[in-house]
Amino acid sequence: MALHEQALALDAQQREVESLRQKARDAQLGATESTALRNQELQELAEVVQAWLEQVEVWTTSGPLLDERPSAALTLPQTADPAAAKALSTTAREWAGPLVQAARDAAHAFTQQRAELRTRLDTLDEELVGLRSGNERVPVPGQYTSAERDSASGAPFYRLVDFSPALRDDERAGLEAALQASGLLDAWVTPGGGDLNDVLAVPREAVEGRSMAEFLVPAVEGSPVPESLVADLLRSVSLDDMTTTGDWRAGVLTGRWTKPEAEFIGAGAREAARSRRIAALEEELAELRLRLGTAEDDLARAHEHVATWEAHVAAFPGDGELIAKHSRVQAAEESAARARQRTFELREALENANSRLEAARTELTRQAGDSGLPADTEALRQARRGRGGPADRRPAR
């Protein structure tokens, strides 16, 4: 290659080196800016994390947690990445979970209490309406008493008798208690025999000595059961088996029960019992309505407490800003890494280009010296013109 051409090539290499040097400078500037941006993002991330942790700490000591605290404290980390933030959010909800469930259980208990009170009120209201309309109270049916008794064919024992006027109130109560405990009070009496799937009172031979006919008298008005049948029944029961003190005996069975007042034997007793029951129902219903009002208030407060807890749990500080900031830091770190890599690559390319430039310059200087010519491009161009071209060629060896 002619010396002039080598000089031109050297100039091109010089321009390439200058271009690479400028690119390396620009890359270094970009890397510096990327690093600064990454550092800024890291600082902002640290501030966001700190602010989020402070919000979490406030959350642990506010709302319902001011008055109710889990047994153990919630441990907060010094810093938090997205995974740690998500884990802390889950842990915090589990930490407060038992208190939330306790509030829900309390609300459920109040709901049950209110339902039970309403059921009781409805039951007693229905009974009161019936009594006020003239319904009489009846003994609680025994387990083996038939539910399909036909009033056209018979009547329970207590509706067929009345007390002897000679009996005192306490004696009447004792005798009725004995009859009720033994099962005779509500036993079915029918002149034509009855279904064996029931408790029946059937006359037998009159007992010797004193019988219940001394204490009770037939009162069958409006009943299909004849008075004579009732009289036979009364003479069939010994006063040794059914007493005015509440003691009774039936075969090998014996027992004793008491009650404060007679309720079912005799129209007067039934009417008095109905009046007493109406008064008792009115009093109990008034109390139940007060209790229901209290239960309604308790339930409303319990529901409000549950809502407060659920709102507080839902208000646990969100980690959206933290996650977004963390993503920006990652992007900034990747950008800074790429900028550093680009700077390294350009520096390496600049060093290689400089090495090639210096080698080419050295070689041109040597060859130009051997020819007695300067090594710069312009001088070689002039020399080439002055000598008609051959002077810039390398001497033959």
Coordinates of C-alpha atoms in Angstrom, one line a residue:
M1 CA 0.0 0.0 0.0
A2 CA 1.3 3.5 -0.9
L3 CA 2.4 5.6 2.1
H4 CA -0.2 8.2 1.2
E5 CA -2.9 5.5 1.3
Q6 CA -1.6 4.3 4.6
A7 CA -1.8 7.8 5.9
L8 CA -5.3 8.1 4.8
A9 CA -6.2 4.8 6.5
L10 CA -4.4 6.0 9.6
D11 CA -6.6 9.2 9.5
A12 CA -9.7 7.0 9.3
Q13 CA -8.5 4.9 12.2
Q14 CA -7.9 8.2 14.2
R15 CA -11.5 9.3 13.4
E16 CA -12.8 5.9 14.5
V17 CA -10.8 6.2 17.8
E18 CA -12.3 9.7 18.3
S19 CA -15.8 8.4 17.6
L20 CA -15.3 5.5 20.0
R21 CA -13.9 7.8 22.6
Q22 CA -16.9 10.1 22.3
K23 CA -19.3 7.1 22.5
A24 CA -17.4 5.8 25.6
R25 CA -17.8 9.2 27.2
D26 CA -21.5 9.3 26.4
A27 CA -21.8 5.7 27.7
Q28 CA -20.0 6.6 30.9
L29 CA -22.3 9.6 31.3
G30 CA -25.3 7.4 30.7
A31 CA -24.0 4.8 33.2
T32 CA -23.5 7.6 35.8
E33 CA -27.0 8.9 35.2
S34 CA -28.5 5.3 35.3
T35 CA -26.6 4.6 38.6
A36 CA -27.8 7.9 40.0
L37 CA -31.4 7.0 39.0
R38 CA -31.0 3.6 40.5
N39 CA -29.8 5.1 43.8
Q40 CA -32.7 7.5 43.8
E41 CA -35.1 4.7 43.2
L42 CA -33.5 2.7 46.0
Q43 CA -33.8 5.7 48.3
E44 CA -37.4 6.2 47.4
L45 CA -38.0 2.4 47.8
A46 CA -36.5 2.6 51.3
E47 CA -38.8 5.5 52.1
V48 CA -41.9 3.7 50.8
V49 CA -41.0 0.6 52.8
Q50 CA -40.5 2.6 55.9
A51 CA -43.8 4.4 55.4
W52 CA -45.6 1.1 54.8
L53 CA -44.1 -0.5 57.9
E54 CA -45.2 2.6 59.9
Q55 CA -48.7 2.2 58.5
V56 CA -48.7 -1.4 59.5
E57 CA -47.6 -0.5 63.0
V58 CA -50.4 2.1 63.2
W59 CA -52.8 -0.6 62.0
T60 CA -51.8 -2.9 64.8
T61 CA -52.6 -0.3 67.5
S62 CA -55.8 1.3 66.0
G63 CA -59.5 0.4 65.5
P64 CA -60.7 -2.6 67.5
L65 CA -57.1 -3.5 68.3
L66 CA -57.1 -0.5 70.7
D67 CA -59.4 -2.5 73.1
E68 CA -58.7 -6.1 72.1
R69 CA -55.2 -7.5 71.6
P70 CA -54.0 -10.9 70.5
S71 CA -52.0 -12.8 73.2
A72 CA -48.7 -12.3 71.2
A73 CA -47.4 -9.2 69.5
L74 CA -47.0 -9.0 65.8
T75 CA -43.3 -8.9 64.8
L76 CA -42.6 -6.3 62.1
P77 CA -39.5 -6.7 59.9
Q78 CA -36.9 -3.9 59.4
T79 CA -37.5 -3.9 55.7
A80 CA -39.8 -5.6 53.2
D81 CA -39.7 -6.7 49.6
P82 CA -42.9 -7.8 47.8
A83 CA -42.7 -11.4 49.1
A84 CA -42.1 -10.2 52.7
A85 CA -44.9 -7.7 52.4
K86 CA -47.3 -10.4 51.2
A87 CA -46.2 -12.7 53.9
L88 CA -46.7 -10.0 56.6
S89 CA -50.1 -9.2 55.2
T90 CA -51.1 -12.9 55.6
T91 CA -49.5 -13.1 59.0
A92 CA -51.3 -10.0 60.2
R93 CA -54.7 -11.4 59.2
E94 CA -53.9 -14.7 60.9
W95 CA -52.8 -12.7 64.0
A96 CA -56.1 -10.8 64.2
G97 CA -58.1 -13.8 63.0
P98 CA -59.1 -15.3 66.4
L99 CA -60.5 -11.9 67.6
V100 CA -62.5 -11.6 64.4
Q101 CA -63.9 -15.1 64.8
A102 CA -64.7 -14.4 68.4
A103 CA -66.7 -11.3 67.3
R104 CA -68.5 -13.5 64.8
D105 CA -69.2 -16.2 67.4
A106 CA -70.6 -13.6 69.8
A107 CA -72.9 -12.2 67.0
H108 CA -74.0 -15.8 66.2
A109 CA -74.8 -16.4 69.9
F110 CA -76.8 -13.2 70.1
T111 CA -78.6 -14.3 66.9
Q112 CA -79.5 -17.6 68.5
Q113 CA -80.6 -15.9 71.7
R114 CA -82.9 -13.6 69.8
A115 CA -84.4 -16.5 67.8
E116 CA -85.0 -18.4 71.0
L117 CA -86.7 -15.4 72.7
R118 CA -88.8 -14.8 69.6
T119 CA -89.9 -18.5 69.5
R120 CA -90.7 -18.4 73.2
L121 CA -92.7 -15.2 72.8
D122 CA -94.6 -16.6 69.9
T123 CA -95.4 -19.7 71.9
L124 CA -96.6 -17.8 74.9
D125 CA -98.5 -15.3 72.8
E126 CA -100.4 -18.1 71.1
E127 CA -101.2 -19.6 74.5
L128 CA -102.3 -16.3 75.9
V129 CA -104.6 -15.6 72.9
G130 CA -106.1 -19.0 73.4
L131 CA -106.7 -18.5 77.1
R132 CA -108.2 -15.1 76.6
S133 CA -110.6 -16.5 74.0
G134 CA -111.8 -19.0 76.7
N135 CA -109.6 -22.0 76.1
E136 CA -108.9 -24.0 79.3
R137 CA -105.5 -25.3 80.3
V138 CA -105.0 -29.0 80.1
P139 CA -102.5 -31.3 81.8
V140 CA -99.4 -32.0 79.8
P141 CA -100.2 -35.2 77.9
G142 CA -98.4 -38.3 79.1
Q143 CA -96.0 -40.1 76.9
Y144 CA -98.4 -43.0 76.4
T145 CA -101.5 -40.9 76.0
S146 CA -103.2 -41.1 72.6
A147 CA -103.3 -37.9 70.6
E148 CA -106.5 -38.9 68.8
R149 CA -109.1 -38.9 71.5
D150 CA -112.7 -38.4 70.4
S151 CA -114.7 -36.1 72.7
A152 CA -117.9 -37.6 71.4
S153 CA -117.1 -41.0 72.9
G154 CA -115.4 -40.1 76.2
A155 CA -113.6 -37.6 78.3
P156 CA -110.4 -37.3 80.5
F157 CA -111.0 -38.2 84.1
Y158 CA -110.4 -34.7 85.5
R159 CA -113.3 -33.3 83.4
L160 CA -115.7 -35.8 84.9
V161 CA -115.3 -35.0 88.6
D162 CA -115.2 -32.2 91.1
F163 CA -113.9 -31.8 94.6
S164 CA -116.1 -32.4 97.7
P165 CA -116.9 -29.1 99.3
A166 CA -115.4 -30.4 102.5
L167 CA -111.8 -30.5 101.1
R168 CA -109.5 -27.6 101.9
D169 CA -107.5 -25.9 99.1
D170 CA -104.2 -27.7 100.2
E171 CA -106.0 -31.0 100.2
R172 CA -107.4 -30.4 96.8
A173 CA -103.9 -29.5 95.5
G174 CA -102.4 -32.7 97.1
L175 CA -105.1 -35.0 95.7
E176 CA -104.8 -33.5 92.2
A177 CA -101.1 -33.9 92.4
A178 CA -101.4 -37.5 93.3
L179 CA -103.8 -38.2 90.5
Q180 CA -101.6 -36.3 88.0
A181 CA -98.4 -38.1 89.0
S182 CA -100.0 -41.5 88.9
G183 CA -101.5 -40.9 85.4
L184 CA -105.2 -41.2 86.5
L185 CA -105.9 -37.4 86.2
D186 CA -105.7 -37.4 82.4
A187 CA -106.7 -41.1 81.9
W188 CA -109.4 -41.5 79.2
V189 CA -112.9 -42.6 80.4
T190 CA -115.4 -44.0 77.9
P191 CA -118.5 -46.1 78.4
G192 CA -117.9 -48.3 75.4
G193 CA -114.4 -49.4 76.1
G194 CA -111.4 -47.6 74.4
D195 CA -108.4 -48.1 72.2
L196 CA -105.7 -49.9 74.2
N197 CA -103.2 -47.5 72.6
D198 CA -104.1 -45.1 75.4
V199 CA -104.2 -44.8 79.2
L200 CA -107.7 -45.8 80.2
A201 CA -109.6 -45.5 83.5
V202 CA -111.8 -48.6 83.8
P203 CA -114.0 -49.3 86.9
R204 CA -113.5 -52.4 89.0
E205 CA -115.1 -53.7 92.1
A206 CA -115.6 -51.2 94.8
V207 CA -112.8 -51.2 97.4
E208 CA -113.5 -52.0 101.0
G209 CA -113.3 -49.1 103.3
R210 CA -112.9 -45.5 102.3
S211 CA -112.8 -44.7 98.6
M212 CA -112.1 -41.6 96.6
A213 CA -115.9 -41.1 96.4
E214 CA -115.4 -39.2 99.7
F215 CA -113.2 -36.6 98.1
L216 CA -114.5 -36.4 94.5
V217 CA -118.0 -36.3 93.1
P218 CA -119.2 -37.0 89.5
A219 CA -119.5 -33.8 87.3
V220 CA -120.3 -35.2 83.9
E221 CA -122.5 -32.3 82.5
G222 CA -122.2 -32.2 78.7
S223 CA -120.1 -35.4 78.6
P224 CA -121.0 -38.7 76.9
V225 CA -119.8 -40.6 80.0
P226 CA -122.7 -41.5 82.3
E227 CA -122.5 -40.4 85.9
S228 CA -122.9 -43.9 87.2
L229 CA -119.7 -44.9 85.4
V230 CA -117.8 -42.1 87.1
A231 CA -119.2 -43.1 90.5
D232 CA -118.1 -46.7 89.9
L233 CA -114.6 -45.4 89.1
L234 CA -114.5 -43.3 92.3
R235 CA -115.5 -46.3 94.4
S236 CA -112.8 -48.4 92.8
V237 CA -110.0 -46.3 94.1
S238 CA -109.0 -46.6 97.8
L239 CA -107.9 -43.5 99.7
D240 CA -104.9 -45.6 100.8
D241 CA -103.8 -45.5 97.1
M242 CA -104.6 -41.8 96.4
T243 CA -104.2 -39.3 99.2
T244 CA -104.7 -35.6 99.8
T245 CA -101.0 -35.3 100.7
G246 CA -99.8 -36.1 97.1
D247 CA -98.9 -39.7 97.9
W248 CA -100.2 -42.4 95.5
R249 CA -99.8 -46.1 94.9
A250 CA -100.6 -48.2 91.8
G251 CA -99.8 -51.9 92.2
V252 CA -96.1 -52.1 93.0
L253 CA -95.6 -48.5 92.1
T254 CA -95.7 -45.7 94.6
G255 CA -94.7 -42.0 94.6
R256 CA -95.4 -38.6 95.8
W257 CA -95.8 -35.2 94.1
T258 CA -97.1 -31.8 95.3
K259 CA -98.3 -28.6 93.7
P260 CA -99.4 -25.3 95.2
E261 CA -102.9 -25.3 93.8
A262 CA -105.4 -27.5 92.0
E263 CA -105.7 -26.6 88.3
F264 CA -107.8 -29.1 86.5
I265 CA -110.5 -30.7 88.7
G266 CA -113.6 -28.6 88.8
A267 CA -114.8 -25.8 86.6
G268 CA -113.9 -23.3 89.3
A269 CA -110.4 -24.6 89.6
R270 CA -109.9 -24.6 85.9
E271 CA -111.2 -21.0 85.6
A272 CA -109.0 -19.8 88.4
A273 CA -106.1 -21.6 86.9
R274 CA -106.8 -20.0 83.6
S275 CA -106.9 -16.5 85.2
R276 CA -103.6 -17.2 87.0
R277 CA -102.0 -18.5 83.9
I278 CA -103.1 -15.4 81.9
A279 CA -101.6 -13.1 84.6
A280 CA -98.4 -15.2 84.7
L281 CA -98.2 -15.1 80.9
E282 CA -98.7 -11.4 80.7
E283 CA -95.9 -10.9 83.3
E284 CA -93.6 -13.3 81.5
L285 CA -94.3 -11.9 78.1
A286 CA -93.5 -8.4 79.4
E287 CA -90.2 -9.6 80.7
L288 CA -89.5 -11.5 77.5
R289 CA -90.1 -8.4 75.4
L290 CA -87.7 -6.4 77.6
R291 CA -85.1 -9.2 77.2
L292 CA -85.8 -9.3 73.4
G293 CA -85.2 -5.6 73.2
T294 CA -81.9 -6.0 75.1
A295 CA -81.0 -8.9 72.8
E296 CA -81.8 -6.9 69.7
D297 CA -79.5 -4.1 71.0
D298 CA -76.8 -6.6 71.9
L299 CA -77.1 -8.2 68.4
A300 CA -76.9 -4.8 66.7
R301 CA -73.7 -4.0 68.7
A302 CA -72.3 -7.4 67.9
H303 CA -72.9 -7.0 64.2
E304 CA -71.4 -3.5 64.3
H305 CA -68.4 -5.0 66.1
V306 CA -68.0 -7.7 63.5
A307 CA -68.3 -5.0 60.7
T308 CA -65.6 -3.0 62.5
W309 CA -63.3 -5.9 62.7
E310 CA -63.9 -6.9 59.1
A311 CA -63.3 -3.3 57.9
H312 CA -60.1 -3.1 60.0
V313 CA -58.8 -6.3 58.5
A314 CA -59.7 -5.1 55.0
A315 CA -58.0 -1.8 55.7
F316 CA -54.6 -3.5 56.3
P317 CA -52.1 -1.2 54.4
G318 CA -51.9 -2.2 50.8
D319 CA -48.5 -3.1 49.3
G320 CA -49.3 -1.9 45.8
E321 CA -47.0 1.2 45.9
L322 CA -44.3 -0.9 47.5
I323 CA -44.5 -3.5 44.7
A324 CA -44.6 -0.8 42.0
K325 CA -41.6 0.9 43.5
H326 CA -39.7 -2.4 43.8
S327 CA -40.4 -3.0 40.2
R328 CA -39.0 0.4 39.3
V329 CA -35.9 -0.3 41.3
Q330 CA -35.4 -3.6 39.5
A331 CA -35.9 -1.8 36.1
A332 CA -33.4 0.9 37.2
E333 CA -30.9 -1.7 38.3
E334 CA -31.2 -3.5 35.0
S335 CA -30.8 -0.3 33.1
A336 CA -27.7 0.7 35.2
A337 CA -26.2 -2.8 34.6
R338 CA -26.8 -2.5 30.8
A339 CA -25.2 1.0 30.9
R340 CA -22.2 -0.3 32.8
Q341 CA -21.8 -3.2 30.4
R342 CA -22.1 -0.9 27.4
T343 CA -19.4 1.4 28.9
F344 CA -17.1 -1.5 29.5
E345 CA -17.6 -2.8 25.9
L346 CA -16.9 0.7 24.4
R347 CA -13.8 1.2 26.6
E348 CA -12.5 -2.2 25.5
A349 CA -13.2 -1.4 21.9
L350 CA -11.5 2.0 22.3
E351 CA -8.4 0.4 23.8
N352 CA -8.2 -2.1 21.0
A353 CA -8.7 0.7 18.4
N354 CA -6.0 2.8 20.1
S355 CA -3.6 -0.1 20.0
R356 CA -4.2 -0.7 16.3
L357 CA -3.9 3.1 15.7
E358 CA -0.6 3.3 17.5
A359 CA 0.7 0.2 15.7
A360 CA -0.3 1.7 12.3
R361 CA 1.2 5.1 13.1
T362 CA 4.5 3.5 14.2
E363 CA 4.6 1.5 11.0
L364 CA 3.8 4.5 8.8
T365 CA 6.5 6.6 10.6
R366 CA 9.1 3.9 10.1
Q367 CA 8.3 3.5 6.4
A368 CA 8.1 7.2 5.8
G369 CA 11.5 7.6 7.6
D370 CA 13.0 4.9 5.4
S371 CA 11.9 6.9 2.4
G372 CA 13.0 10.2 3.8
L373 CA 9.5 11.5 3.9
P374 CA 7.3 13.0 6.7
A375 CA 4.6 10.8 8.2
D376 CA 1.7 13.2 8.0
T377 CA -1.0 12.8 5.3
E378 CA -0.7 16.3 3.8
A379 CA 3.1 16.1 3.4
L380 CA 2.9 12.7 1.8
R381 CA 0.2 14.0 -0.6
Q382 CA 2.4 17.0 -1.6
A383 CA 5.4 14.7 -2.0
R384 CA 3.3 12.4 -4.2
R385 CA 2.3 15.3 -6.5
G386 CA 5.9 16.7 -6.6
R387 CA 7.4 13.4 -7.6
G388 CA 4.8 12.3 -9.9
G389 CA 3.6 9.5 -7.8
P390 CA 6.5 7.0 -7.5
A391 CA 8.2 8.9 -4.7
D392 CA 5.6 7.8 -2.1
R393 CA 6.1 4.2 -2.8
R394 CA 8.1 2.1 -0.4
P395 CA 11.7 1.3 -1.6
A396 CA 12.4 -2.1 -2.9
R397 CA 14.4 -4.4 -0.7

